[in-house]
XYZ file of C-alpha atoms in Angstrom:
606
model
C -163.770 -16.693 -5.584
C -165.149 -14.534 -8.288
C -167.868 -13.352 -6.069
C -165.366 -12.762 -3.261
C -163.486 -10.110 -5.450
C -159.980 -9.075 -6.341
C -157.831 -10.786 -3.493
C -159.788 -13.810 -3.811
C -159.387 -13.999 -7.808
C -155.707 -12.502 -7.326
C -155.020 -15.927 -5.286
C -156.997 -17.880 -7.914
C -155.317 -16.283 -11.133
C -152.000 -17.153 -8.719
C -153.243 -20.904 -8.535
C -153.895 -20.889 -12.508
C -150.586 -20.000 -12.889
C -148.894 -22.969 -11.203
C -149.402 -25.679 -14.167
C -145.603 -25.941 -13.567
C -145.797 -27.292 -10.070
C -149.984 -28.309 -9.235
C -152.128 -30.895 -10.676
C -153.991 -29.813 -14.029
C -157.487 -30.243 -12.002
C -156.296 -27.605 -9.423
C -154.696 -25.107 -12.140
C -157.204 -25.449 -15.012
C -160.500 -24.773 -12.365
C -159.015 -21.257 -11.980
C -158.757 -20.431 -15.236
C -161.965 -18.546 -15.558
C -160.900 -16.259 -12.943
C -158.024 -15.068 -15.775
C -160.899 -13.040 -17.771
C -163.219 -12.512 -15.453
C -161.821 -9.437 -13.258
C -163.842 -6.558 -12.187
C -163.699 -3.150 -14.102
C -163.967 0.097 -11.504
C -166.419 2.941 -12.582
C -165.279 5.829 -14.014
C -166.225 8.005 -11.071
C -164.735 5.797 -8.417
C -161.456 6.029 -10.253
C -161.824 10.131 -10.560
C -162.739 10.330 -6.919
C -159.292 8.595 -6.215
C -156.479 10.364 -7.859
C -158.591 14.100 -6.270
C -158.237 12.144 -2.856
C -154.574 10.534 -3.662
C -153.663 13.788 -5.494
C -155.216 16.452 -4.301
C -155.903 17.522 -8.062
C -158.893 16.568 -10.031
C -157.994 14.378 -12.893
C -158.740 16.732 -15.547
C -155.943 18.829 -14.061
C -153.664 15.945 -14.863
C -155.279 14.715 -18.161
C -156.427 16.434 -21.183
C -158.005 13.574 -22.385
C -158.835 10.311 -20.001
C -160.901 7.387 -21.686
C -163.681 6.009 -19.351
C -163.569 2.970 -20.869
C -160.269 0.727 -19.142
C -158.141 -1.366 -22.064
C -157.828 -4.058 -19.486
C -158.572 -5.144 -16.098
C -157.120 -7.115 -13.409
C -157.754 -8.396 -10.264
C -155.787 -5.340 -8.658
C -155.915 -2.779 -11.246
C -157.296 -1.845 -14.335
C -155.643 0.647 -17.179
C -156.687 3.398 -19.243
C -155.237 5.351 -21.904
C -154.998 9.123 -21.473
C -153.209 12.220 -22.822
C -150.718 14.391 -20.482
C -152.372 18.488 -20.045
C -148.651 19.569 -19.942
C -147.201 17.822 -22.846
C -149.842 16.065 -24.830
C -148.056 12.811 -24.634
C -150.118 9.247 -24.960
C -149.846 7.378 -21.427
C -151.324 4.565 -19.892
C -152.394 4.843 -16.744
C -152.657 2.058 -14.488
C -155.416 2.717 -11.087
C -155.927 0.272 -8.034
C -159.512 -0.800 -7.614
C -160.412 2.171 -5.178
C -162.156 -0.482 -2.651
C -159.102 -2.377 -2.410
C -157.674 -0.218 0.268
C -160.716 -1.128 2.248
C -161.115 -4.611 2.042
C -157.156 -5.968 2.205
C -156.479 -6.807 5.397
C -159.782 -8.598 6.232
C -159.581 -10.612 2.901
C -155.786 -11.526 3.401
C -157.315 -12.565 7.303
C -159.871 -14.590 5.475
C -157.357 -16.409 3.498
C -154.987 -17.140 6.565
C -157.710 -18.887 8.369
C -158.908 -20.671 5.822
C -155.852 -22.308 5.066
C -155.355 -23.059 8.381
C -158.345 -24.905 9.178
C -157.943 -26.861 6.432
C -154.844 -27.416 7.482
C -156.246 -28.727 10.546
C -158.819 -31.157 9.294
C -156.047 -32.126 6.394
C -152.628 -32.017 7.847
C -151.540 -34.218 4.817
C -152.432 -31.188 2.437
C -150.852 -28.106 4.291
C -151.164 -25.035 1.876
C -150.311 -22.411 4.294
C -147.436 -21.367 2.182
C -149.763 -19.971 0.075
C -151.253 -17.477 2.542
C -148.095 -16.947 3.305
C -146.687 -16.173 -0.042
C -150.032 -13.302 -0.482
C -148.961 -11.740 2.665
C -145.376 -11.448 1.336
C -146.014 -10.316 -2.390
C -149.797 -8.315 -2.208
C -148.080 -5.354 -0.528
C -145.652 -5.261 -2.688
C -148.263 -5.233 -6.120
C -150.543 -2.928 -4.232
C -147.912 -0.517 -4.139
C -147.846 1.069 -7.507
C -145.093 3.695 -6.745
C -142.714 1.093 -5.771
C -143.566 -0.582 -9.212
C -142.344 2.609 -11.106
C -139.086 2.296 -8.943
C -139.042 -1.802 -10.266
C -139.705 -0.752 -13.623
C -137.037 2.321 -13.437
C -134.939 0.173 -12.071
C -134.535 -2.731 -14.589
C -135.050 -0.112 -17.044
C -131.681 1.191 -16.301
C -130.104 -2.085 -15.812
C -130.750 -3.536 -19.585
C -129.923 0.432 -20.943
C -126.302 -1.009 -20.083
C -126.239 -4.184 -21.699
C -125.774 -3.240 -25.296
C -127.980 -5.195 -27.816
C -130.805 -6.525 -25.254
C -133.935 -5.924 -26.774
C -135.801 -5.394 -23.622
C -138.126 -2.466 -23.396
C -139.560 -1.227 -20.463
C -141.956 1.976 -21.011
C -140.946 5.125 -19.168
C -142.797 6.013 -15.607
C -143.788 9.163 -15.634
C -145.056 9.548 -12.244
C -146.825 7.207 -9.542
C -148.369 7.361 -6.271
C -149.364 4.381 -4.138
C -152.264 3.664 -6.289
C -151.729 5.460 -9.480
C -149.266 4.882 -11.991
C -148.835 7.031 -15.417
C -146.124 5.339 -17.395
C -145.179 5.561 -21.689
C -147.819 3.831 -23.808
C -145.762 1.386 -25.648
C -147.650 -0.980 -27.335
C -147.464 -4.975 -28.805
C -148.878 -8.162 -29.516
C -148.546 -11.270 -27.372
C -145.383 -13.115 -27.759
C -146.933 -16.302 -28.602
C -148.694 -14.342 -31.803
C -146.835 -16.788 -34.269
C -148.584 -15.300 -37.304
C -147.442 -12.092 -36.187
C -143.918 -12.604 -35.935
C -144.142 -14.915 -39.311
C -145.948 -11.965 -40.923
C -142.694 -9.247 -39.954
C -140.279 -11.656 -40.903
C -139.196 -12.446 -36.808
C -137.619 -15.186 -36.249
C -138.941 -17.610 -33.894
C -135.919 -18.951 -32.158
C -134.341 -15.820 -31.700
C -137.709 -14.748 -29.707
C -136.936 -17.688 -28.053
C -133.242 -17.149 -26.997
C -133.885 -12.967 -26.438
C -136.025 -14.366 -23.307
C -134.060 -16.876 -22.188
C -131.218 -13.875 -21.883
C -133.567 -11.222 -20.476
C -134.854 -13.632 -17.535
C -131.613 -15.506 -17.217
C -129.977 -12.060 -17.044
C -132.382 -11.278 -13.965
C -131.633 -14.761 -12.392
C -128.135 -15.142 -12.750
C -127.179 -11.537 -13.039
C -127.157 -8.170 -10.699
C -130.885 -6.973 -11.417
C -133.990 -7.973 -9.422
C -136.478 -10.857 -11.226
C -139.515 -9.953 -12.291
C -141.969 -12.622 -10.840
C -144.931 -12.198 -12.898
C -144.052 -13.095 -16.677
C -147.024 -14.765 -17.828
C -148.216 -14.050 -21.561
C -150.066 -10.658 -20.743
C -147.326 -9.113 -19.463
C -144.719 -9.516 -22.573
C -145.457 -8.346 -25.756
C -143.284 -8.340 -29.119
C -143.468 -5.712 -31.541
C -141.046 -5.146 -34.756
C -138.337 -3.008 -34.666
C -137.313 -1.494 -38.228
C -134.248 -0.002 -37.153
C -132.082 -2.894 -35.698
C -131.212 -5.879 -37.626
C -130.193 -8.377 -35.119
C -132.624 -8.473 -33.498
C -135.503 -7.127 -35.595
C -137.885 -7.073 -32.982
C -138.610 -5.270 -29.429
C -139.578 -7.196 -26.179
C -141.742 -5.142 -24.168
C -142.396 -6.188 -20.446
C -145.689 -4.999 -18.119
C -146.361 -4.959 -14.974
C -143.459 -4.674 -12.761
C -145.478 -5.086 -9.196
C -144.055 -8.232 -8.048
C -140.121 -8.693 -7.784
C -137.721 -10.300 -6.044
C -133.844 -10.141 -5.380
C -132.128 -12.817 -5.228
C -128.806 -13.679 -2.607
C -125.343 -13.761 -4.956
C -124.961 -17.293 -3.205
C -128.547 -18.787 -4.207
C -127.876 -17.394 -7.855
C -124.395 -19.016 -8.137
C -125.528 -22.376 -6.622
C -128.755 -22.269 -9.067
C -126.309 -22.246 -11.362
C -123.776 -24.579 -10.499
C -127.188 -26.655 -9.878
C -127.672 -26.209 -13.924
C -124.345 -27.361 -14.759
C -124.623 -29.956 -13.267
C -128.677 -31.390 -14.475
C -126.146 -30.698 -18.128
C -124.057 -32.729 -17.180
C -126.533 -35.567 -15.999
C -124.000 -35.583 -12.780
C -126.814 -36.677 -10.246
C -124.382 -36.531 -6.566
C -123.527 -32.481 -8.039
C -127.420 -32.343 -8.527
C -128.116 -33.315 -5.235
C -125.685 -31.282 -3.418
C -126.895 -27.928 -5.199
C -130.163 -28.781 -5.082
C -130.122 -28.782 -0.829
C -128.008 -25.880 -1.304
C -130.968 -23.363 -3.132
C -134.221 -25.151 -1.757
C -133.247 -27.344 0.977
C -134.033 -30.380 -0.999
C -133.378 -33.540 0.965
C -132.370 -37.027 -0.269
C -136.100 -38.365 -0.761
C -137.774 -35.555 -2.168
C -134.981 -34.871 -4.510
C -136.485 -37.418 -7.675
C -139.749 -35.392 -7.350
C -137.488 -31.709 -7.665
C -135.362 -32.663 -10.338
C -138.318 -33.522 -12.373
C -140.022 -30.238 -11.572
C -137.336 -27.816 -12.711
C -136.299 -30.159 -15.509
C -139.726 -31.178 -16.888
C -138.226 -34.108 -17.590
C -138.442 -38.400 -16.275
C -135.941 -37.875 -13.577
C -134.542 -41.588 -14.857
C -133.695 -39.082 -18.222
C -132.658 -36.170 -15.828
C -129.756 -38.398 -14.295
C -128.715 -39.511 -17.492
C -128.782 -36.971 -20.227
C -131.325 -34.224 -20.018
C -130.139 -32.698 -23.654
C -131.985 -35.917 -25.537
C -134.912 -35.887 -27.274
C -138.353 -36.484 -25.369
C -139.429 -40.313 -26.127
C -143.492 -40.957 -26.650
C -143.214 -42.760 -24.024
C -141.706 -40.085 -22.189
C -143.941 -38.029 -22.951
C -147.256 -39.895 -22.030
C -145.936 -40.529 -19.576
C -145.238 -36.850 -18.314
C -148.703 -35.842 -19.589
C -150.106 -38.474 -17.226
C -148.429 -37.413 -14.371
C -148.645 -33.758 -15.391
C -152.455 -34.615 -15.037
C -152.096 -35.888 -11.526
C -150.102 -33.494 -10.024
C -147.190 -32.246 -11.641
C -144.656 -34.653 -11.400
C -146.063 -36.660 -8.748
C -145.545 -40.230 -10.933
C -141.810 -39.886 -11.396
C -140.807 -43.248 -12.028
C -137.894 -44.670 -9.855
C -136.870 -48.300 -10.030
C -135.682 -48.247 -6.404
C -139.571 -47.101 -4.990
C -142.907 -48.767 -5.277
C -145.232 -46.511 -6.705
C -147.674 -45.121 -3.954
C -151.151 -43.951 -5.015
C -152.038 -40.724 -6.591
C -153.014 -39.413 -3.090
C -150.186 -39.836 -1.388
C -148.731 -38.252 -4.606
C -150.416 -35.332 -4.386
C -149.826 -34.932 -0.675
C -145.782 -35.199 -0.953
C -146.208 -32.344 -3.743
C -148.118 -30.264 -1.755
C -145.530 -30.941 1.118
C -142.621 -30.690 -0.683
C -143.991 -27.106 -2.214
C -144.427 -25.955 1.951
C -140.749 -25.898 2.071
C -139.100 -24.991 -0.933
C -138.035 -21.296 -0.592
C -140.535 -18.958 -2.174
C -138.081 -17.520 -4.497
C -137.561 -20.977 -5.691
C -141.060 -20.955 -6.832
C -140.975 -17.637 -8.182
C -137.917 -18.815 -10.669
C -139.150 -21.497 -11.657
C -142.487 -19.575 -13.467
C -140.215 -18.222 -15.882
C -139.000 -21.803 -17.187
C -141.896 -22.257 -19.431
C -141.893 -18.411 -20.873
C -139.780 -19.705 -23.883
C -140.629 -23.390 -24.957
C -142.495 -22.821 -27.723
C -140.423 -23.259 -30.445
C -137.445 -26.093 -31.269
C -134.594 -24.951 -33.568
C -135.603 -26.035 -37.350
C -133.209 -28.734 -38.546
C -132.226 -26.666 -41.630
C -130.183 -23.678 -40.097
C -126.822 -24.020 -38.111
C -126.445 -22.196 -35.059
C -123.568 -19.483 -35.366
C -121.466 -17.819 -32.241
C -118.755 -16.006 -32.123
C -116.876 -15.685 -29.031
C -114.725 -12.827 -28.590
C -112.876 -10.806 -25.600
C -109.181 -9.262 -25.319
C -106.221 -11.718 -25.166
C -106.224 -13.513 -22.090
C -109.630 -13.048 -21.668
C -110.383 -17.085 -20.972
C -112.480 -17.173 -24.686
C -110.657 -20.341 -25.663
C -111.060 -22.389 -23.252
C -114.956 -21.058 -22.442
C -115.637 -21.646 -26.502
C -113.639 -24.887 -26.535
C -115.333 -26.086 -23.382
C -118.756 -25.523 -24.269
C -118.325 -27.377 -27.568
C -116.792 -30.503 -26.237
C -119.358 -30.476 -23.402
C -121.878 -30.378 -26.391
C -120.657 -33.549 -28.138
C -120.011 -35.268 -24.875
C -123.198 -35.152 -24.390
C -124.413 -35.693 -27.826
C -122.480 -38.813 -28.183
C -124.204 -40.235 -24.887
C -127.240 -40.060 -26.453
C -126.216 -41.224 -29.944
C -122.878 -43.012 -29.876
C -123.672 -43.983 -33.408
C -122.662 -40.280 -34.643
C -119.723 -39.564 -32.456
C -117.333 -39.328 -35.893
C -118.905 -36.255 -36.763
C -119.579 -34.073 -34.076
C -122.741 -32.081 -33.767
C -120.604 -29.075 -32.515
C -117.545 -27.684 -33.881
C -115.279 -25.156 -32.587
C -113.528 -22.986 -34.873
C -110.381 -20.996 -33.024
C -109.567 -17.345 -35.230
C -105.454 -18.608 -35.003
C -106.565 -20.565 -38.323
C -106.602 -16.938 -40.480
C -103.691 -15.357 -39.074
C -101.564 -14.503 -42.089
C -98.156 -16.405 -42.840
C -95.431 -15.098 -41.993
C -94.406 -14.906 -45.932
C -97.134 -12.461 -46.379
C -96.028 -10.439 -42.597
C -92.434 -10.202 -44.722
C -93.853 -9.134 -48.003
C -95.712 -5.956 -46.149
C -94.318 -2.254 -46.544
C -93.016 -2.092 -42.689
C -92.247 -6.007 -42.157
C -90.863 -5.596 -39.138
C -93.415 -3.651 -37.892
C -96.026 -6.607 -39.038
C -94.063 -9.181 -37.237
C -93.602 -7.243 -34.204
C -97.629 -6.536 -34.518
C -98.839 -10.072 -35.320
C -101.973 -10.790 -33.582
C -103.298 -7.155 -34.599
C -106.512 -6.686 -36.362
C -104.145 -6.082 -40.056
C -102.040 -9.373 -39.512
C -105.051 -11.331 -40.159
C -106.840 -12.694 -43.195
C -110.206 -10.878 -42.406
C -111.920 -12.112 -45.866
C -111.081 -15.502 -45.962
C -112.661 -15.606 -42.660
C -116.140 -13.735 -43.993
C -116.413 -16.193 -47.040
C -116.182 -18.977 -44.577
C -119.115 -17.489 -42.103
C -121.570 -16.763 -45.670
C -120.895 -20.392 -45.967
C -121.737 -21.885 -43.017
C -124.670 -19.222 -42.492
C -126.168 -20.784 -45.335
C -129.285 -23.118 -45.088
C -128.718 -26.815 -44.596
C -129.931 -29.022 -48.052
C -129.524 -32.362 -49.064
C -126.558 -31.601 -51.108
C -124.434 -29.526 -48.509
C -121.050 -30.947 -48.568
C -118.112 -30.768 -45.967
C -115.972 -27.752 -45.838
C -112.619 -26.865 -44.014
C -111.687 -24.185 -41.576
C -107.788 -23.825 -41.509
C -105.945 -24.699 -38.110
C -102.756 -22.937 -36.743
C -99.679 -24.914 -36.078
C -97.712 -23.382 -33.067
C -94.598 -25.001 -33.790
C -94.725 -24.151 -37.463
C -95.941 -20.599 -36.491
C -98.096 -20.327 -39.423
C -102.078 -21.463 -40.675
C -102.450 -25.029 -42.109
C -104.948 -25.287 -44.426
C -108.294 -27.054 -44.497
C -107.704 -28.335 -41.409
C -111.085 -28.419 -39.304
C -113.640 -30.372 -41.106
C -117.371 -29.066 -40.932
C -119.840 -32.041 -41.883
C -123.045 -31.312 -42.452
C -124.239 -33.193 -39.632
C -122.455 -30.177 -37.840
C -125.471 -27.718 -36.298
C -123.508 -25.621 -33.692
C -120.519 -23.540 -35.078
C -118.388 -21.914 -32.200
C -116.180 -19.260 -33.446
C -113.354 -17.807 -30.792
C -111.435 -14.638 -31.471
C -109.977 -11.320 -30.595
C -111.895 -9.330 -33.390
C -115.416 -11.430 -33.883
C -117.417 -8.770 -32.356
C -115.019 -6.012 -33.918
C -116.920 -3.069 -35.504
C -114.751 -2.728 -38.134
C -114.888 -3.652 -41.769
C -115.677 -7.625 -42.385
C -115.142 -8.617 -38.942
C -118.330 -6.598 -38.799
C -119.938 -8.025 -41.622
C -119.437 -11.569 -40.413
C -120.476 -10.788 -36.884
C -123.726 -9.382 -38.237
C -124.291 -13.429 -39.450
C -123.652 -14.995 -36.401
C -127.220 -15.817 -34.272
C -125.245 -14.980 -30.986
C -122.462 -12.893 -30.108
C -120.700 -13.409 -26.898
C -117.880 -11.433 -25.348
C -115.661 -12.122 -22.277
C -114.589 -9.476 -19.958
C -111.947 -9.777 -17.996
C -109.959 -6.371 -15.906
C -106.909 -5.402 -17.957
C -104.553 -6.331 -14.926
C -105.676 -9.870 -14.572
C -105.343 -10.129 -18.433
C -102.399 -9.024 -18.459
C -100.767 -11.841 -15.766
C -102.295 -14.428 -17.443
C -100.487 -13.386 -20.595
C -96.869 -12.879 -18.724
C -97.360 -16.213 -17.331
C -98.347 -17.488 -21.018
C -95.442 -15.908 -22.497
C -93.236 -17.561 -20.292
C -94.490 -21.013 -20.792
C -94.692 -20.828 -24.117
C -91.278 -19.261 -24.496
C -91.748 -16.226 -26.113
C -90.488 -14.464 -23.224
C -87.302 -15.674 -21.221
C -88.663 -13.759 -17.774
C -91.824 -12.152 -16.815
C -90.393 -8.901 -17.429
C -89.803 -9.966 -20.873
C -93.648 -11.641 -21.133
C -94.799 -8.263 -19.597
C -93.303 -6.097 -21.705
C -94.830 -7.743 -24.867
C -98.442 -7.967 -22.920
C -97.995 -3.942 -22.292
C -96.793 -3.405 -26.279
C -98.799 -5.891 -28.370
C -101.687 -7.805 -26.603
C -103.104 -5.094 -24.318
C -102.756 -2.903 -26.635
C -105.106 -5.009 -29.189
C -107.376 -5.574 -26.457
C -107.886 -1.684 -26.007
C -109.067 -1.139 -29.699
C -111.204 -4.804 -29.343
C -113.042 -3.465 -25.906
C -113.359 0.465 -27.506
C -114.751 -0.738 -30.768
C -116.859 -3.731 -29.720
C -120.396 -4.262 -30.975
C -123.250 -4.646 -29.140
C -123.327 -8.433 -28.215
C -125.870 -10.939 -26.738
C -123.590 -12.115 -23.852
C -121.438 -10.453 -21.590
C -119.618 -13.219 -19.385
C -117.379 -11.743 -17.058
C -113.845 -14.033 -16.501
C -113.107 -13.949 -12.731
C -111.881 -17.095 -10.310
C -113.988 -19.420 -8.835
C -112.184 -21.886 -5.987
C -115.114 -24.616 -6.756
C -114.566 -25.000 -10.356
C -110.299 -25.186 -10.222
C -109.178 -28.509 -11.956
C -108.727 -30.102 -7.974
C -112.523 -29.036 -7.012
C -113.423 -30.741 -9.968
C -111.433 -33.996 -9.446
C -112.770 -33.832 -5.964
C -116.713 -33.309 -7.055
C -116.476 -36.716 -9.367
């Protein structure tokens, strides 16, 4: 392959890659081919951009270094200095013989997969022909890279706090691209981020968000994130996080249907919730998965023993679980999934349902699934809590999402270690607990105003609630003791004290309120401890039924004119200063209806 030249090493580098779906033999022969890419000359690159230009390349460049800072199987880059503006660039140039050679290689790869296909019909790899056809246009056009890269560029630019940088394009052509030089070490540099004081686990959970953003949310997925093309660098200006995440190479992307992202996710939900009939269903929904090949699949996305997979995929990896993955890992994936109801066939026939199975799962399937591995690398250190605060207007939904994720936490916890279900490993701490009693509403200047206002920003007890987030943001020692969140007593109408106990045993804290992401004062100060801030948006008009309905069933209102009325005058207008003075958070989750997950659906689904 590395004689045959850049398509032929492009498909080999693409085979390396695949240690998340092909036998370590297959993937680990190829890895050579990850180093060993040719380098253009200098002059075939110059007589390029005057043929793709028009313009000689000093006319572009003041300064162009002969010498390429890296090379590729389709490309190789070189740092350079704009004539007009004297800015640093890198400049990224196809192999000028590429052009030449494409379609005969890509011709050569076709029929060779077919013959073999031919002699081998157990081992049909035509898919992978298939898949170079589909994506080597795409890479080999470098000005509809710049559009990619422009593109998701703009996208995280609106999601306030992502970390994500993507350097600047300043101009491309088919096979030339001049974009910002933005520089950085590899993310799996631990020493680096040790050395600049970056914590590991939020690396960790800033990826998961990018590429979960680009899976789940409305921006193409980059299908290419392999360790060379993100890089980490410190960022002295913002504190959470304290670090940038830079992303290359933006030749190979993919959009994904709104109906395959929402089933991928329902798919998710439901490997959390070890529900193996949900699994099954979603699973033929986003890959066509059928009833046989569905052990082998669940194992393959889950990286787990699919008899752990139907039974609680949240608990810790046994040895014996994990021999036992290394040994199938070594011949061919997942290929010796254990299942009590099937005799175990022979590594060959193993390898040829893989290789099978991979001919018909969707391509964009495959392409997903490369970016599972991109951030398990580091496991949250026993000694720190997790903190997050989930905020959003009144009659957002925040309650029930932050109640709902921390009782699906300890459902599961307890599964796996009934022993410890007395103190729960999550705890969910509602913001009602610090409103301020209504002795202390009556004791303000305007009283009436206070109790007519209650559920503002003022009407709570903002430093009691700080004292109790330095607290719990504290390392976990030997000697940390229980303390106690208040609760709020509806019939009462006022706090009770110490309420909520949080044992140590407790290592995920979920705080819900209006004001946690509030930049204002100490509701700022505490949100700047929390390791994730999450805030639900919901449109004011749907907020605002929810909370006439509420009104009414709570009786605060005798009619939904009365309910409203205090909607229009109190909650909405809290929820206008909490949406205009928001921080930048870590998770937007949008509240909106979904028929499948109604209470019935649910019922139904079991």
């Amino acid at each position: 392959m590395e004689e045959n030249g850049s398509i032929f090493i492009k498909l080999g580098q693409h085979l390396s890659s695949m240690n998340y779906l092909l036998p370590e033999e297959w993937t680990t022969a190829f890895i050579p081919l990850q180093d060993h890419c040719p380098v253009s000359s200098y002059d075939s690159i110059a007589s390029m951009v005057l043929k793709d230009t028009g313009v000689p390349i000093e006319e572009h460049f003041d300064d162009f270094e002969r010498e390429p800072i890296g090379a590729a199987s389709l490309a190789q880059v070189h740092l350079a200095t704009l004539k007009e503006t004297g800015q640093k660039v890198a400049v990224k140039v196809q192999h000028p013989a590429l052009k030449e050679w494409v379609p005969l290689d890509l011709s050569l790869t076709r029929f060779t997969f077919s013959t073999l296909k031919t002699f081998f019909p157990n081992y049909d790899l035509e898919w992978l022909s298939s898949e170079m056809e589909a994506s080597l246009p795409q890479e080999l056009d470098f000005a509809l890279e710049g559009d990619n890269a422009l593109r998701t560029r703009r996208h995280f630019s609106r999601l306030s706090g992502s970390p994500l940088v993507v350097p600047d394009v300043i101009w491309g052509k088919e096979r030339i691209l001049v974009m910002e030089k933005v520089s950085g070490h590899r993310i799996d540099d631990l020493n680096y981020l040790d050395n600049n004081g970056i914590d590991r686990d939020e690396v960790s959970a800033a990826l998961a968000r990018i590429f979960n953003e680009m899976i789940f949310g409305e921006t193409p997925l980059h299908c290419d994130p392999h360790g060379g093309n993100v890089a980490i660098r410190k960022n002295n200006v913002r504190n959470k996080p304290n670090f940038d995440i830079i992303l290359y190479d933006h030749g190979l992307y993919r959009d994904i249907p709104t109906q395959l992202r929402r089933d991928y996710a329902k798919l998710w939900l439901a490997v959390i919730d070890a529900d193996e009939s949900r699994m099954r269903k979603y699973a033929f929904a986003v890959a066509g998965i059928t009833e046989e090949d569905f052990p082998l699949f669940a194992s393959a996305i889950t990286g787990r023993d699919y008899r752990i997979v139907t039974k609680s995929v949240v608990s810790a990896r046994s040895a014996a679980e994990k021999d036992e993955i290394s040994g199938a890992m070594s011949e061919g994936m997942l290929q010796q999934v254990r299942i009590s109801t099937v005799s175990h066939p022979e590594p060959s026939a193993h390898c040829q349902k893989l290789v099978q199975l991979l001919g018909k799962v969707p391509r964009i399937i495959l392409l997903i699934l490369k970016t599972n591995d991109l951030t398990n690398y580091k496991e949250t250190p026993t000694s720190k809590r997790l903190l997050i605060a989930v905020s959003g207007v009144p009659g957002s939904g925040k309650t029930t999402l932050a109640s709902t994720v921390a009782t699906r936490i300890n459902t599961l916890h307890n599964e796996e270690a009934p022993g410890c279900a007395h103190d729960p490993i999550a705890v969910f701490i509602p913001m009602d607990g610090y409103h301020l009693y209504r002795s202390q509403l009556s004791a303000m200047p305007d009283s009436h105003s206070a109790h007519q206002r209650r559920g503002a920003a003022f009407t709570f007890d903002d430093s009691a609630f700080f004292e109790l987030v330095k607290v719990l943001s504290k390392p976990l020692l030997p000697e940390t003791k229980t303390v106690f969140a208040p609760s709020f007593d509806h019939a009462l109408k006022d706090p009770v004290a110490d309420d909520i106990p949080i044992h140590p045993t407790a290592r995920i804290i979920i705080f819900e309120g209006n004001y946690l992401s509030l930049n204002k004062g100490l509701w700022k100060e505490a949100a700047e401890l929390m390791n994730e801030l999450w805030f639900v948006e919901v449109q004011f008009d749907v907020a605002r039924n929810r909370l006439t309905d509420r009104h009414v069933r709570a009786g605060i209102a005798k009619t939904r004119e009365e309910g409203a009325k205090r909607a229009d005058e109190n909650d909405l207008v809290n929820g206008r200063e909490i949406v205009d003075c928001r921080l930048d958070v870590h998770e937007v989750i949008s509240s909106r209806d979904d028929d499948d997950w109604k209470p019935e659906a649910q019922e139904h689904a079991q």
